[in-house]
Short mmCIF file of C-alpha atoms in Angstrom, two decimals:
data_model
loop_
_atom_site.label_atom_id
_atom_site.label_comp_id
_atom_site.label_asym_id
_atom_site.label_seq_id
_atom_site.Cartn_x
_atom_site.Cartn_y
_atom_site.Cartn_z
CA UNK A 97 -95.96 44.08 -5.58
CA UNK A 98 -92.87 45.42 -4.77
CA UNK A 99 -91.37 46.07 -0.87
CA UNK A 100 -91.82 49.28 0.24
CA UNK A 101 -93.91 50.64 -2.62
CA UNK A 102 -91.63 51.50 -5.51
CA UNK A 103 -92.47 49.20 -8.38
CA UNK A 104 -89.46 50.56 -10.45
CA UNK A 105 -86.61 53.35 -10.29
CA UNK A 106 -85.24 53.63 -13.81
CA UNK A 107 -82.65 56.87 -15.18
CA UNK A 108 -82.88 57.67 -18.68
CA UNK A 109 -80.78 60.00 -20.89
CA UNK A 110 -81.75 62.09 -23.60
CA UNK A 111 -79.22 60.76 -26.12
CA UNK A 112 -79.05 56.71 -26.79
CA UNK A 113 -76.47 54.44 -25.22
CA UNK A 114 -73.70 54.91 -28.37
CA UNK A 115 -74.23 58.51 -27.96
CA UNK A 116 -71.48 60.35 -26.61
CA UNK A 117 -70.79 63.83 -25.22
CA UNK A 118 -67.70 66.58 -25.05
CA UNK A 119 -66.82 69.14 -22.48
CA UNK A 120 -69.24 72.48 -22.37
CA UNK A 121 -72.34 70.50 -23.72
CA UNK A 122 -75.79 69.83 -21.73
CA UNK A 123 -76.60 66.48 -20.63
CA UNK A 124 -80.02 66.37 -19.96
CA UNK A 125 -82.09 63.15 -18.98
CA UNK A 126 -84.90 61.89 -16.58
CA UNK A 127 -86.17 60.27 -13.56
CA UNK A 128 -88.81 57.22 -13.61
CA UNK A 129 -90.22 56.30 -10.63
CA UNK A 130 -93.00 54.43 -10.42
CA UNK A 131 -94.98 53.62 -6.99
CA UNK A 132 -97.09 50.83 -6.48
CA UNK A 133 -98.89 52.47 -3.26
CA UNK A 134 -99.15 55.75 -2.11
CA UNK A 135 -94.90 56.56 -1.78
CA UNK A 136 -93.80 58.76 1.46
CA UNK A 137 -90.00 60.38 -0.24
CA UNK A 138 -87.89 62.93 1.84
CA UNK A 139 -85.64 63.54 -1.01
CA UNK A 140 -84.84 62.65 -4.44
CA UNK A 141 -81.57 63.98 -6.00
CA UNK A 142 -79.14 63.50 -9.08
CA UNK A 143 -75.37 63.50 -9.55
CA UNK A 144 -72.91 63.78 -11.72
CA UNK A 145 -69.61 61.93 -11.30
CA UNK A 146 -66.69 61.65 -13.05
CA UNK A 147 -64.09 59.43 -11.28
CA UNK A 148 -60.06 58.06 -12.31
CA UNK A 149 -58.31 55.17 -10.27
CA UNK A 150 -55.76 52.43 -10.80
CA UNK A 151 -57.77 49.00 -11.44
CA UNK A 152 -55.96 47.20 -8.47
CA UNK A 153 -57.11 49.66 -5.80
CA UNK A 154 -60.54 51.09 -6.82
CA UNK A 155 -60.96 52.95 -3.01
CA UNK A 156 -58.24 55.11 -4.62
CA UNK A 157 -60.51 56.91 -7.06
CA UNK A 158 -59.59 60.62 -8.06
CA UNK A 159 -62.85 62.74 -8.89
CA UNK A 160 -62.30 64.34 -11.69
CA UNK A 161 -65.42 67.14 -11.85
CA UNK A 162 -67.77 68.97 -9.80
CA UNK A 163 -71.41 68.11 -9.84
CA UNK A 164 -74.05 70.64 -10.06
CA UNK A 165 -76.55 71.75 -7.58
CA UNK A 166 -80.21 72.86 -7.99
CA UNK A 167 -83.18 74.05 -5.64
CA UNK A 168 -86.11 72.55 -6.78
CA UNK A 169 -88.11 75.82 -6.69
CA UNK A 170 -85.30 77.79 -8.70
CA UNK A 171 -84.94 75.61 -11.38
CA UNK A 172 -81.42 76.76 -12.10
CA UNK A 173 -78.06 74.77 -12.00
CA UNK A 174 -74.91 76.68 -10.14
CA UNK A 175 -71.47 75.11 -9.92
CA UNK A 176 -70.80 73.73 -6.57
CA UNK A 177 -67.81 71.17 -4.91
CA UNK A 178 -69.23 67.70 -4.07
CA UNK A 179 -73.06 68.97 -4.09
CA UNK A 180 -76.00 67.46 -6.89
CA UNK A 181 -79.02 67.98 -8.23
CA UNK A 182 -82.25 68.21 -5.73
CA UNK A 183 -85.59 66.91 -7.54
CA UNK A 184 -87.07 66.83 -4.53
CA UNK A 185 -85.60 68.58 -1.63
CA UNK A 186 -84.88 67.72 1.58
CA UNK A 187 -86.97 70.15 3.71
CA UNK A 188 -87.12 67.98 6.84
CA UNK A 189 -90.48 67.25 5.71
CA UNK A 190 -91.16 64.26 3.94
CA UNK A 191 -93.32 64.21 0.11
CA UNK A 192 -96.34 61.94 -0.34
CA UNK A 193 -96.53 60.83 -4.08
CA UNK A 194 -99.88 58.91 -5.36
CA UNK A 195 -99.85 56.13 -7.15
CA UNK A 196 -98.67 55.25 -10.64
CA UNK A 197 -95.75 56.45 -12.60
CA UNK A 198 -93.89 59.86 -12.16
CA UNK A 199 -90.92 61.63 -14.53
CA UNK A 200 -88.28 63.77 -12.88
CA UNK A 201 -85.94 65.78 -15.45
CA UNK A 202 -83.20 67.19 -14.86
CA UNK A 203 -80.61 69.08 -16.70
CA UNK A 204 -76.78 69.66 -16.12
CA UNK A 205 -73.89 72.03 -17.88
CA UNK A 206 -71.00 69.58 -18.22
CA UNK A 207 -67.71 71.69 -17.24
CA UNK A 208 -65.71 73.19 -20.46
CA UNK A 209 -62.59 70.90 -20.18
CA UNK A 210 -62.99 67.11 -19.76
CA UNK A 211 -60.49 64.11 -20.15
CA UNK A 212 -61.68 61.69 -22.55
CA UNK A 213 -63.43 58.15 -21.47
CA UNK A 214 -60.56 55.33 -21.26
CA UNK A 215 -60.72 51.48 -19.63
CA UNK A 216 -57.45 50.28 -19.44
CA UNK A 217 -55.46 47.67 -17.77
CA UNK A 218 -54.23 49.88 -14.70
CA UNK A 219 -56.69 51.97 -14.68
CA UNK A 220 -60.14 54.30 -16.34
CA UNK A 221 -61.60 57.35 -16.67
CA UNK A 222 -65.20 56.87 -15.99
CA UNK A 223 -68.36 59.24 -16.23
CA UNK A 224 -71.97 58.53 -14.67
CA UNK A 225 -75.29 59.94 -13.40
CA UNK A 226 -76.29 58.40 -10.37
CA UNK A 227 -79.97 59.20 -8.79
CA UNK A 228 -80.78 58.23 -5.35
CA UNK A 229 -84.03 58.33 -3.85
CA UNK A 230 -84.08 59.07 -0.08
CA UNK A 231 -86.82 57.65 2.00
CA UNK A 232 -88.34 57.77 5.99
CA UNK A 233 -87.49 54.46 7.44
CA UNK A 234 -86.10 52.56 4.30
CA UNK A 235 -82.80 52.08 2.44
CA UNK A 236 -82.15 54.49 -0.38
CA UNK A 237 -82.90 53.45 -3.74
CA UNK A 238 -79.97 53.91 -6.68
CA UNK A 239 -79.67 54.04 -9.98
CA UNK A 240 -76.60 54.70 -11.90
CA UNK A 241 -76.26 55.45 -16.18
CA UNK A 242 -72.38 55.46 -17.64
CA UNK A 243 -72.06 58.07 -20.30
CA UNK A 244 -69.16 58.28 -22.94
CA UNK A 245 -67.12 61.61 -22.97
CA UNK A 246 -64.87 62.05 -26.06
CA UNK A 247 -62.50 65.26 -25.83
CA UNK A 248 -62.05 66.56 -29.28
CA UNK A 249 -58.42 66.16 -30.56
CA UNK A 250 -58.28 68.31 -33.82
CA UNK A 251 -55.17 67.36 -35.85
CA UNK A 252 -55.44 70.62 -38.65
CA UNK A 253 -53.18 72.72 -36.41
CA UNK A 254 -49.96 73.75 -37.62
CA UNK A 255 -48.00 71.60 -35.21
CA UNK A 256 -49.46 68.23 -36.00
CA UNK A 257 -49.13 68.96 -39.79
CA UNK A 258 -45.55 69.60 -39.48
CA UNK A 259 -43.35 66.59 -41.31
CA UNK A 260 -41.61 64.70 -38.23
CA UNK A 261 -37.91 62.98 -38.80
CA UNK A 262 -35.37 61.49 -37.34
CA UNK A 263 -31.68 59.82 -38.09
CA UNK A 264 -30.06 57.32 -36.33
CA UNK A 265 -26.58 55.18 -36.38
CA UNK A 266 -25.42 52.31 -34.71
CA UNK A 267 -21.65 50.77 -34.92
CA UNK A 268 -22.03 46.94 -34.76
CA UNK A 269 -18.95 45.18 -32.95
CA UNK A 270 -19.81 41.31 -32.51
CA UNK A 271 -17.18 38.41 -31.30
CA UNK A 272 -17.59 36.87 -34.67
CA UNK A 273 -16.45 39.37 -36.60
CA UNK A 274 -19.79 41.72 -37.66
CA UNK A 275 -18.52 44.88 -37.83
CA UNK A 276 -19.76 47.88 -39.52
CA UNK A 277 -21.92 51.00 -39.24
CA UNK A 278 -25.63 50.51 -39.72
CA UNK A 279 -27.63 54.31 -40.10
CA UNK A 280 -31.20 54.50 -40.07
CA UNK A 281 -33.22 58.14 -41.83
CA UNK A 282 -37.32 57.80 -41.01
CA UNK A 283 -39.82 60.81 -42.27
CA UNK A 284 -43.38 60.91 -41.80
CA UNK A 285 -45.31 63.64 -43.68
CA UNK A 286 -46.67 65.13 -40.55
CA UNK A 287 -47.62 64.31 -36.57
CA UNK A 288 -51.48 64.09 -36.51
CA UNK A 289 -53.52 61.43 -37.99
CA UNK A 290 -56.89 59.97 -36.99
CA UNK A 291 -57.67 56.18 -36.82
CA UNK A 292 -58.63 54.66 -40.43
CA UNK A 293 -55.84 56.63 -42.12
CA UNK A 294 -52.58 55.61 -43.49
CA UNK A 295 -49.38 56.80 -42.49
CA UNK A 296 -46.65 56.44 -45.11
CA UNK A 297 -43.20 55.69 -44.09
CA UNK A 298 -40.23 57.28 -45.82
CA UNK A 299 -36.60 55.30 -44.93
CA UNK A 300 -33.26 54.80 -45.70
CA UNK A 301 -31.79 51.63 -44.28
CA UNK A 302 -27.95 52.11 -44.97
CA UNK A 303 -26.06 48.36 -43.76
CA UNK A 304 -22.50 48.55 -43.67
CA UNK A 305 -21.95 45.15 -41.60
CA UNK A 306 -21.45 41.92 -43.06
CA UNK A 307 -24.57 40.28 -42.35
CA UNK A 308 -28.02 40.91 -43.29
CA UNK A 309 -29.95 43.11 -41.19
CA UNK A 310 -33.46 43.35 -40.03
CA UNK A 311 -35.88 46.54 -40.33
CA UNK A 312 -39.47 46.87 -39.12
CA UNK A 313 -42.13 49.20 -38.19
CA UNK A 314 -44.77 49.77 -35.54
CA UNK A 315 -47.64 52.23 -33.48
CA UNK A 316 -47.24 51.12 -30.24
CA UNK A 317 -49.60 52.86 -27.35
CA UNK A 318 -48.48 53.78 -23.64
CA UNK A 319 -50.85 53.93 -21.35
CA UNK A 320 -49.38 55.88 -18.02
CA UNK A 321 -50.93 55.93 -14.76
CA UNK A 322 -50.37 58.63 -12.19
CA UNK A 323 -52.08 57.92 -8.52
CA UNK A 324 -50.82 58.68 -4.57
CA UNK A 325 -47.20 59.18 -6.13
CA UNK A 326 -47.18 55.50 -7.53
CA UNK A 327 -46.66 55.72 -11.45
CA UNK A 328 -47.24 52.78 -14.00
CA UNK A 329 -46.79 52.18 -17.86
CA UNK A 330 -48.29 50.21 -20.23
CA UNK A 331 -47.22 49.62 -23.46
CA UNK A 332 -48.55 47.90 -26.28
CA UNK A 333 -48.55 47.43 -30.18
CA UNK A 334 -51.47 48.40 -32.25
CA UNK A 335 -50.08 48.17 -35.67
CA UNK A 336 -46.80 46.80 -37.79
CA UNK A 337 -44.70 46.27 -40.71
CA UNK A 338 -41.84 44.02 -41.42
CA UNK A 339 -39.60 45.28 -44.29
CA UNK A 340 -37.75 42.67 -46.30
CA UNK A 341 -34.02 41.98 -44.98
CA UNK A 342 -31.22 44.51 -46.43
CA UNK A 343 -27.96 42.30 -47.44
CA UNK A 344 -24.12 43.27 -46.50
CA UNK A 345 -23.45 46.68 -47.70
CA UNK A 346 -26.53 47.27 -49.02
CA UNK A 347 -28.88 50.42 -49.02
CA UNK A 348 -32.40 50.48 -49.65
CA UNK A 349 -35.51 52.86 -49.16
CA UNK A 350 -38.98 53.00 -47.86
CA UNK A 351 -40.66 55.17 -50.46
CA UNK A 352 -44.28 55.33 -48.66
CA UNK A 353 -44.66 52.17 -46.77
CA UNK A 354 -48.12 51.96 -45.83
CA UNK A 355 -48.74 51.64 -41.84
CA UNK A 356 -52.44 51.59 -41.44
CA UNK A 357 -54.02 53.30 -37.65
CA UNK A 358 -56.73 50.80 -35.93
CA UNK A 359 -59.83 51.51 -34.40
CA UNK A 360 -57.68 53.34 -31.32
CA UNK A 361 -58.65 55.36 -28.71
CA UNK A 362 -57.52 59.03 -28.95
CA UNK A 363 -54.71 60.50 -27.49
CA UNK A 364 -54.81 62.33 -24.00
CA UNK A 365 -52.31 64.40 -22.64
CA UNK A 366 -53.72 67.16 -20.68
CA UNK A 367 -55.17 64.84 -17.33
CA UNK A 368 -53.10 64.66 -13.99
CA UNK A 369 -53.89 61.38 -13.69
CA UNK A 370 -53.49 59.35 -17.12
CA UNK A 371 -51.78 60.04 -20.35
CA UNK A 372 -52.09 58.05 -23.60
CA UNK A 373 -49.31 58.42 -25.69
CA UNK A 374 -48.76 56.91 -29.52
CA UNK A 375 -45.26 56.95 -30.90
CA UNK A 376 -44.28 55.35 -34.95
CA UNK A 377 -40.56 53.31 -33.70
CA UNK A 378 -38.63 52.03 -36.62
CA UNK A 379 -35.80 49.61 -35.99
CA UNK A 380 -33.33 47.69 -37.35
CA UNK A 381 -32.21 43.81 -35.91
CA UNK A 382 -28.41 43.77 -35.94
CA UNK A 383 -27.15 39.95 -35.49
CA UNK A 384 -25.09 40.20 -32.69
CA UNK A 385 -25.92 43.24 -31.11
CA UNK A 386 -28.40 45.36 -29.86
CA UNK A 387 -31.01 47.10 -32.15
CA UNK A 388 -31.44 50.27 -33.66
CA UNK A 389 -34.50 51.86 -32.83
CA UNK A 390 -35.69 55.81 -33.87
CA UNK A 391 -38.90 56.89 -32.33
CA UNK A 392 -41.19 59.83 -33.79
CA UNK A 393 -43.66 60.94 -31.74
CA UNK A 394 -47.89 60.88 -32.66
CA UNK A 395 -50.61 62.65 -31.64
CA UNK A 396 -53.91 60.23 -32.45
CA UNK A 397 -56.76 62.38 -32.87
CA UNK A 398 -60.84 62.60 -33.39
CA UNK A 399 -61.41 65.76 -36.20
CA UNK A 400 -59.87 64.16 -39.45
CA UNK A 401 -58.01 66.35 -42.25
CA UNK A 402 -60.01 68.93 -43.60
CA UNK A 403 -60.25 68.79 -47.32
CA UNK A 404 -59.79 72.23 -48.16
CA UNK A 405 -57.88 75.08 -46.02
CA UNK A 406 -54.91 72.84 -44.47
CA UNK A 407 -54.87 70.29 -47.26
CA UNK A 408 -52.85 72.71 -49.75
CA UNK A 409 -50.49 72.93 -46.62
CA UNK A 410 -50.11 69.33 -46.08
CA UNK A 411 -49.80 69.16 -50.03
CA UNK A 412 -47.13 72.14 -50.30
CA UNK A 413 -45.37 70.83 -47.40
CA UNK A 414 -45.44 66.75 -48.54
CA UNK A 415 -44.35 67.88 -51.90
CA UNK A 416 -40.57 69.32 -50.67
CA UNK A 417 -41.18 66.16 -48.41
CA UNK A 418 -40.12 64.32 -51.43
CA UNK A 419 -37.92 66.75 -53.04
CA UNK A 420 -36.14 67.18 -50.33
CA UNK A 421 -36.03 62.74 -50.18
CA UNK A 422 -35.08 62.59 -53.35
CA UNK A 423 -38.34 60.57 -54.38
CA UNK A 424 -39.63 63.05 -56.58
CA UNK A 425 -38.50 65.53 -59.45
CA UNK A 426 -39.84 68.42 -61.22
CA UNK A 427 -40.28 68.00 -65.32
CA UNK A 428 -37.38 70.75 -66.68
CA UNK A 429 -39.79 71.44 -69.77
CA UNK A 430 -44.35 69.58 -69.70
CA UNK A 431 -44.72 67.45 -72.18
CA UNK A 432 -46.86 68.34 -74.96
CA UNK A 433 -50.45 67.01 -75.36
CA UNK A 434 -51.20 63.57 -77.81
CA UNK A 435 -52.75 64.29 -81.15
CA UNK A 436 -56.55 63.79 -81.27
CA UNK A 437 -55.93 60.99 -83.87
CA UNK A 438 -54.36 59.31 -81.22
CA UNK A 439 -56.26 59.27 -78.65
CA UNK A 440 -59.82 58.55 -80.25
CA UNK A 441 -59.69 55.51 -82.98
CA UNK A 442 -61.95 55.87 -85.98
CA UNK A 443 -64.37 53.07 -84.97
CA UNK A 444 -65.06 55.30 -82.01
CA UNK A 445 -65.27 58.65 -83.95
CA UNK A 446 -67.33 57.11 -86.16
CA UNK A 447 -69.60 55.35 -83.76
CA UNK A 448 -70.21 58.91 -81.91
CA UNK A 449 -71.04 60.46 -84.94
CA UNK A 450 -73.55 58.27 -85.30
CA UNK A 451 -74.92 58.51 -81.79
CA UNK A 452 -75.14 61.98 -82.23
CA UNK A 453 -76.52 62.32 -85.35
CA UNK A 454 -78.47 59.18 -86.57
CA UNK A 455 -79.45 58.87 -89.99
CA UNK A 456 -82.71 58.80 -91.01
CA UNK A 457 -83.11 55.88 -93.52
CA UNK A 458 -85.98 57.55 -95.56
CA UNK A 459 -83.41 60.48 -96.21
CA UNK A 460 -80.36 60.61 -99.10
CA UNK A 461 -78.10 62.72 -97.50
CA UNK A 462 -75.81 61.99 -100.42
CA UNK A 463 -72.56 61.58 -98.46
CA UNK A 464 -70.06 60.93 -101.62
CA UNK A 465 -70.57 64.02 -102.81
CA UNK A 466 -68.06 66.65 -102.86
CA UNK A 467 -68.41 68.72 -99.53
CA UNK A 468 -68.20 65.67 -97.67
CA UNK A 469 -64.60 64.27 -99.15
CA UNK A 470 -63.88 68.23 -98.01
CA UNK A 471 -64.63 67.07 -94.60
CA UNK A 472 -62.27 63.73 -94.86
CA UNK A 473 -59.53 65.94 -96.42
CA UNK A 474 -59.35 68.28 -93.08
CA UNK A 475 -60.50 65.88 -90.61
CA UNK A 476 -57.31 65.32 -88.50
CA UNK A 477 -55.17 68.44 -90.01
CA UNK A 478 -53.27 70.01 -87.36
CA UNK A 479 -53.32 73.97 -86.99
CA UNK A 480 -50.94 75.89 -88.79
CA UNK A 481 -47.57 76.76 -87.17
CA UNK A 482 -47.15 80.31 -85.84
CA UNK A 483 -44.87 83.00 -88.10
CA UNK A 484 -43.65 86.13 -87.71
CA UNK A 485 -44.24 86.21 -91.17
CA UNK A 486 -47.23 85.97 -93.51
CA UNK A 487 -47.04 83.33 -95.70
CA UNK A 488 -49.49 84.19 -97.39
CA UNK A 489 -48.80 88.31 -97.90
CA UNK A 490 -51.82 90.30 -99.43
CA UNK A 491 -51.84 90.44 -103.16
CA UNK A 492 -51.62 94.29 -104.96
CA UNK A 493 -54.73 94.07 -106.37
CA UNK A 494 -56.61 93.53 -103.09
CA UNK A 495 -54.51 96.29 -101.58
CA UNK A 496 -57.03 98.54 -100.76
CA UNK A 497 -56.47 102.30 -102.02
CA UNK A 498 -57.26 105.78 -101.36
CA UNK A 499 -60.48 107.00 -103.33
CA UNK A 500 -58.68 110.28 -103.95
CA UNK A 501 -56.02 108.56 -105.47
#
């Protein structure tokens, strides 16, 4: 048997541990406490907590919601600083419960606006339901459950589907003699993306120096921390491309280059305590001098690109992407369609006519007669051209005439 008479304390949540929840939802979940012995309680109550701090000093925790406070008679949850959820209230009085196994629900209205769930290295965002269970003449029993909240970043807004670009130049002036002007043209087909997608890079490398040069591509993640007026950055590389080296007055393009987004974290920008910024930098090793680097900024996301409604957008707009680029042209006049004849071979005609309509063996359809050599003769004829003119102009005696006349 247990001390003091609780066998076990156990919180549950409704939803499984890879379930996750978003700002204005209800978390709902449950209290199992089972006694061994009849169980004197004075109070039994729930909390929600959502707490920030910097790694190195966890003391230094920011909370980052209010928890929600119920009487137990009312049944009703109300908004209140610092304050939880009363199962059992506190009445001065203390609660005999009999033996065996009681369940304790409880419900609470998460606030509209929450900052996603992050662990990093200087810091987290974490969200929990603790339960405590207040006895006469004993410690307090605890039991804590970590949820996952993910704030929805939706990337079909018309300011993450904008194209993004950027041009940069660089004049290279080295002791041995490497002198020239390197530029550097990036374009991205728009800002948002989610993780699993592709972005594909569109660059001009332009060397005018007279030694090879360098160019490569990357998503690199900062992680900022904001606590008691201290600030700290973290940044760090989660995906990359090297290009192949561009020779002494050389040009060449990126038509597409394919930089492929991780299993990331989204971004979060609107929390007064941590940001998580992505950025695409493209830049280009000089020998002999610093490099050129062009940054366009990201936006990482969680609602992926509808396929209707914004995609003709993103189409329209990545399609004078390229024209404008250069990488693609308009046809001056289509092309007309292939003849039938070639396109479909006669074994295949042939063998479709026959899976269409199989002959029955016990029938002469007598297929060297007359009508079907008609059918050979105008099997592939094309139509006849258009003219003004009727080549073949009604005869006078089919003319037809007036019965008076």
């Amino acid at each position: 048997m247990q001390p003091w008479g609780v066998r076990s304390f156990v919180l549950e949540l409704a939803r499984g541990p890879g379930g996750s929840y978003r700002g204005g939802e209800r978390l709902c979940g449950r209290v199992l406490l089972e006694a061994a012995a009849p169980l004197r309680v004075r109070a039994l109550e729930v909390a929600l907590e959502g707490r920030s701090g910097r790694a190195e000093t966890p003391q230094a925790e920011t909370p980052l919601l209010m928890s929600a406070h119920s009487p137990a008679r009312a049944g009703r949850l109300h908004l209140e600083p610092l304050s939880s959820t009363l199962l059992l209230a506190d009445t001065g009085e203390t609660t005999t419960l009999p033996p065996g196994r009681h369940e304790f629900p409880f419900s609470f209205q998460l606030p509209p606006t929450l900052v996603t769930s992050f662990e990093g290295r200087h810091g987290s965002v974490r969200y929990s339901i603790k339960a405590t269970l207040h006895r006469p003449w004993a410690p307090a029993r605890r039991a804590r459950k970590v949820f996952t909240v993910i704030e929805p970043v939706d990337i079909n807004t018309p300011a993450l589907l904008a194209p993004q670009a950027g041009t940069r130049e660089k004049v290279a002036r080295a002791w041995y003699c490497n002198q020239g002007l390197v530029s550097l043209s990036v374009k991205i087909d728009r800002k948002g993306y989610t993780p699993g997608e592709v972005i594909p890079v569109f660059a001009e490398i332009d060397n005018g120096t007279t030694r090879p040069v360098l160019p490569r591509a990357a998503v690199v993640q900062t992680q900022t921390f904001m606590a008691r007026g201290a600030r700290k950055q973290k940044r760090a590389v989660v995906a990359s491309l090297v290009g192949e080296p561009v020779g002494p007055r050389r040009r060449t393009l990126w038509q597409g280059r394919a930089l492929r987004i991780p299993p990331v974290g989204p971004s979060i920008l609107h929390c007064r305590v941590l940001h998580v910024d992505y950025a695409l930098k493209v830049c280009v090793d000089i020998p002999g001098t610093s490099k050129l680097l062009l940054e366009l900024p990201l936006v990482i996301g969680t609602v992926p690109l509808h396929p209707f409604g914004s995609r003709s957008s993103s189409v329209s707009s990545r399609a004078s992407f390229l024209l404008d680029w250069g990488l693609g042209t308009l046809p001056e006049r289509p092309e007309a369609p292939p003849e039938y004849s070639e396109v479909v071979a006669d074994e295949e005609v042939v063998t479709a006519e026959q899976n269409l309509f199989p002959l029955l063996p016990e029938l002469d359809l007598g297929l060297e007669g007359p009508f079907f050599a008609y059918i050979q003769e105008f099997r592939y004829c094309p139509p006849p051209l258009y003219s003004e003119e009727d080549p073949h102009p009604p005869t006078e005696a089919i003319i037809p005439r007036c019965m008076t006349c």
